[in-house]
Coordinates of C-alpha atoms in Angstrom, one line a residue:
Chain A
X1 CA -24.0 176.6 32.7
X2 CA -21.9 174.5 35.1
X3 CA -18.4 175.8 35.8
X4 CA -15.8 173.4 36.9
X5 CA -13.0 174.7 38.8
X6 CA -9.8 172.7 39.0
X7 CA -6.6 173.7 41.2
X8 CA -3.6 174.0 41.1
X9 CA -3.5 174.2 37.5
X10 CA 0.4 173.5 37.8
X11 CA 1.3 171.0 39.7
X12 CA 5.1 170.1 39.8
X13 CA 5.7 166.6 42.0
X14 CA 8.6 164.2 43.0
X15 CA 8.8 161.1 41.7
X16 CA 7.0 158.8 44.6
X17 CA 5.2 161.7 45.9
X18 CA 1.1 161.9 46.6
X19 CA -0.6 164.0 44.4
X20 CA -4.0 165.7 44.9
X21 CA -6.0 167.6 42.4
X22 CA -9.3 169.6 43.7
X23 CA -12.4 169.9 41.0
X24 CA -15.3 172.2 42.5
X25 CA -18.5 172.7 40.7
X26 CA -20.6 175.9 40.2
X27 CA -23.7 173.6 41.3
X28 CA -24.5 170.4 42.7
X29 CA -23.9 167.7 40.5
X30 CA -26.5 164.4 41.8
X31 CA -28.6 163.6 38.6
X32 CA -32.4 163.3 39.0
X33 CA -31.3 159.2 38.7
X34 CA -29.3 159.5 42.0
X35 CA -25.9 159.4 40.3
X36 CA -22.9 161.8 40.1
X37 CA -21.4 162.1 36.5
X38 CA -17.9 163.5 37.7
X39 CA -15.4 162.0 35.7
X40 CA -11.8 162.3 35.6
X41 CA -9.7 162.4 32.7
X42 CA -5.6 161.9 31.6
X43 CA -4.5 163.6 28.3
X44 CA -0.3 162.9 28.2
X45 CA 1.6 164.9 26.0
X46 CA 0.4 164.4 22.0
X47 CA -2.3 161.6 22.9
X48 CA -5.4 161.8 23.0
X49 CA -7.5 161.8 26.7
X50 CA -8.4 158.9 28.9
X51 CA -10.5 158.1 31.0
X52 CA -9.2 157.2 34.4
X53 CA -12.5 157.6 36.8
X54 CA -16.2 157.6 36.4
X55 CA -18.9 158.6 38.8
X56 CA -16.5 160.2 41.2
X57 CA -14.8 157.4 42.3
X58 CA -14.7 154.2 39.6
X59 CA -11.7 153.3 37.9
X60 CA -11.6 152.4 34.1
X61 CA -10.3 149.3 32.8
X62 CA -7.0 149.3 33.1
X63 CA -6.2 152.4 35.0
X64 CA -3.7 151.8 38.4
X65 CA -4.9 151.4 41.3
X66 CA -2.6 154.5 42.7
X67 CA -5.4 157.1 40.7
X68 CA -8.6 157.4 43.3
X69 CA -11.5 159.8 43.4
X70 CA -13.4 160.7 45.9
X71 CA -15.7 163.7 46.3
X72 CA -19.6 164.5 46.7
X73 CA -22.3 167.7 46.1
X74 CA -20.0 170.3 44.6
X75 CA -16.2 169.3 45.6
X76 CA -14.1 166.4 44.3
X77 CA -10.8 165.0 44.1
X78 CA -8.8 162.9 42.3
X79 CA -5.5 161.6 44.3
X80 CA -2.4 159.8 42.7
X81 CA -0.7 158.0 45.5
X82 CA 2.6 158.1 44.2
X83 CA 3.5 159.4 41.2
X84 CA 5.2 157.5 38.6
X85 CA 7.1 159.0 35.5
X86 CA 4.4 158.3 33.1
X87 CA 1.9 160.2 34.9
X88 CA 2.8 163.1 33.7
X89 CA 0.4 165.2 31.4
X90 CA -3.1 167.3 31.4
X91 CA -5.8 165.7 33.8
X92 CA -9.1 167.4 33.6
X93 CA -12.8 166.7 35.5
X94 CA -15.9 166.7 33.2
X95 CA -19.3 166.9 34.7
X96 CA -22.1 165.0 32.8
X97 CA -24.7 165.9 35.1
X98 CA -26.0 169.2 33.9
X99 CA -25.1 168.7 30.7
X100 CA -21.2 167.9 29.5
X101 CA -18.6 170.3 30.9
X102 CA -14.9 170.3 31.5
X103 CA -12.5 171.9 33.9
X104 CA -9.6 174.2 33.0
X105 CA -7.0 170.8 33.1
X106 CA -3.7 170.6 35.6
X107 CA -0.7 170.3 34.5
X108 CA 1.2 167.7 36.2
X109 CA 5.0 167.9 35.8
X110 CA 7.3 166.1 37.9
X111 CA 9.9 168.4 39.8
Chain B
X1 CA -10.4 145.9 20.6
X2 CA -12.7 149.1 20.7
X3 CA -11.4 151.5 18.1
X4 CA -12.2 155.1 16.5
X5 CA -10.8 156.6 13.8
X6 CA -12.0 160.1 12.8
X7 CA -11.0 161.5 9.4
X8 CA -12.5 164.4 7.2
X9 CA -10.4 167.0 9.0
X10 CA -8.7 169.5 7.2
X11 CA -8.1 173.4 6.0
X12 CA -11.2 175.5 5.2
X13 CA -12.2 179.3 4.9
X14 CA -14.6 181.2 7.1
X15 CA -17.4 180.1 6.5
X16 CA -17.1 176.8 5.1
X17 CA -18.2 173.0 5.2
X18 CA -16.6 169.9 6.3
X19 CA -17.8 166.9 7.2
X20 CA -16.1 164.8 9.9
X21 CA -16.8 161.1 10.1
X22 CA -15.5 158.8 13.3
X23 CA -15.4 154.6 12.2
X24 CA -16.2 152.6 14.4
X25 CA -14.3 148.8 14.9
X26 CA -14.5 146.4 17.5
X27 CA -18.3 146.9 18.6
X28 CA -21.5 147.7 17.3
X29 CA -22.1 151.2 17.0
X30 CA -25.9 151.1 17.6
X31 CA -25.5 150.1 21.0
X32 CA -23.8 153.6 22.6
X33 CA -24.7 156.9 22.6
X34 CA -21.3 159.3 20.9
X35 CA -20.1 162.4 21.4
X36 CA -17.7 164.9 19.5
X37 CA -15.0 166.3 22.2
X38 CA -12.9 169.8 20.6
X39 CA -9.6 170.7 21.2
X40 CA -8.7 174.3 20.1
X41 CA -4.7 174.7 19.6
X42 CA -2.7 174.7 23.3
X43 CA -6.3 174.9 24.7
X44 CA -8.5 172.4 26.9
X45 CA -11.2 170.0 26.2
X46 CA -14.7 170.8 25.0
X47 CA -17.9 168.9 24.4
X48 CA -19.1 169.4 21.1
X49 CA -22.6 167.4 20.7
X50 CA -24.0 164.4 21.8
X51 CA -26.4 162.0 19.7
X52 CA -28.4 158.7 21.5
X53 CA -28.0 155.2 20.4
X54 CA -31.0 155.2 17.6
X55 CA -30.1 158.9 16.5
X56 CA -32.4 160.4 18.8
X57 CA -31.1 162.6 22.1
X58 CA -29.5 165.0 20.2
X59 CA -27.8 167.8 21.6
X60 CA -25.3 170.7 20.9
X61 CA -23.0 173.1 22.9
X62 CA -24.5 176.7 22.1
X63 CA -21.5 177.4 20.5
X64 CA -22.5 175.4 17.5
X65 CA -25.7 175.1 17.7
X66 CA -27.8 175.7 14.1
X67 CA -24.1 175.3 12.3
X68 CA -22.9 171.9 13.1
X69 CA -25.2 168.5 12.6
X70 CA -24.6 165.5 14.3
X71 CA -25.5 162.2 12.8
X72 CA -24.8 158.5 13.0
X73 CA -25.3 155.7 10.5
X74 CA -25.1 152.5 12.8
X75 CA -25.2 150.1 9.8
X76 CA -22.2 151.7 8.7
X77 CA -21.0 151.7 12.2
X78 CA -19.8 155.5 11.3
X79 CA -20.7 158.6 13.6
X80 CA -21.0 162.0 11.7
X81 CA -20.3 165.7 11.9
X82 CA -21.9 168.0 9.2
X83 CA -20.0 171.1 9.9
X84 CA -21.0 174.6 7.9
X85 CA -20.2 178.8 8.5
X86 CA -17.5 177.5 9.8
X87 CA -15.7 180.3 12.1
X88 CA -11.8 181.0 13.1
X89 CA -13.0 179.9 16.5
X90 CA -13.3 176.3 15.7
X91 CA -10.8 175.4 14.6
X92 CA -9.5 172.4 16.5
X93 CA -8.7 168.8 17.1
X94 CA -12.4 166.9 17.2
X95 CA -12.3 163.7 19.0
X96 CA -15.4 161.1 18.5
X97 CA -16.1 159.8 22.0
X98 CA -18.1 156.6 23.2
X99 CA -20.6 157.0 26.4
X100 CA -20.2 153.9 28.5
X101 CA -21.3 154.5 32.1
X102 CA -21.2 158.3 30.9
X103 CA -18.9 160.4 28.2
X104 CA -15.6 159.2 27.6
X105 CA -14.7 155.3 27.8
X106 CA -13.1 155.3 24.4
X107 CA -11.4 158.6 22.2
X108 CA -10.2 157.9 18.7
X109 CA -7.0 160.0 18.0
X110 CA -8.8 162.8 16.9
X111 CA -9.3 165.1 13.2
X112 CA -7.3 168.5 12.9
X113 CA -9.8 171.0 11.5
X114 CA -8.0 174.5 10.6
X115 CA -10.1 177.6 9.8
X116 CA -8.4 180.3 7.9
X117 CA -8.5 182.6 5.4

């Protein structure tokens, strides 16, 4: 099976701040059709999870442009260039390469 | 608007049945493939099962698979979960899931499922 790795798991930030979480994957995660199913997810406090990015680095509907990912082979990231008060939550990668697969979540506070 | 409401969710004994069911509103069903996301209590997400557009592509996590059944009736627009021996260890918050450019464009708000004796 896959394993996702995310870090830091905590992650206290200022208000206005950059913040960068790390997803690294057990094994390479190109699909036999050339693409990379690394998604990235948001889960604030009692709601249910959201999709922010798909295939590394696409942003959903809706979703700010301050959330990016970038990332290829075995390590990504997803970035928040400056983090607002409603950003705070769970945010979890999911590999849908090998499989369906999530990471441990971070917990992003603000300080 | 794209919406999912799952419902069936509820207190059961080890070793139990339920069965989940995730409406569908806003768009046709038989166009996506669905998933069932699990949430255990203070815990992180975890895929459940998947099932294609026509009912076909079906697969489970190990941890369920021969107990839990996934099924879809698209005229109904309603995804299923048959869920039997039913174990402490699933309890959980399942969340139906729609796959648009993979898992994960739409989550309804999710069925509580508690196992206990």
């Amino acid at each position: 099976d896959v394993v996702l790795t995310q870090s830091p798991l905590s992650l206290p930030v200022t208000l206005g701040q950059p913040a960068s979480i790390s997803c690294r994957s057990s094994q390479g995660l190109v699909s036999f059709d050339g693409n990379t199913y690394l998604n990235w997810f948001q889960q604030r406090p009692g709601q249910s999870p959201r999709r922010l990015i798909y295939k590394i680095s696409n942003r959903d509907s809706g979703v700010p442009d301050r959330f990016s990912g970038s990332g290829s082979g075995t390590d990504f990231t997803l970035k928040i260039s400056r983090v607002e008060a409603e950003d705070v939550g769970v945010y979890y990668c999911m590999q849908g390469t090998h499989w369906y697969t999530f990471g441990q979540g971070t917990k992003l506070e603000i300080k | 608007e794209v919406q999912l409401e799952e419902s069936g969710g509820g207190l059961v004994q080890p070793g139990g049945s339920l069965r989940l069911s995730c409406a569908a509103s806003g768009f046709s069903l038989s166009n996506y493939w669905m998933h069932w996301v699990r949430q255990g209590p203070g815990k992180g997400l975890v895929w459940v099962s998947r099932i294609g557009s026509d009912g076909n592509f079906i697969h489970y996590a190990d941890s369920v698979k021969g107990r839990f059944t996934i099924s879809r009736d698209n005229a109904k627009n309603t995804l299923y979960l048959q869920m039997s021996s039913l174990r402490v260890e699933d309890t959980a918050v399942y969340y139906c899931v729609r796959d648009v450019q993979g898992l994960g464009d739409s989550w309804g708000q999710g069925t509580r499922v508690t196992v206990s004796s």
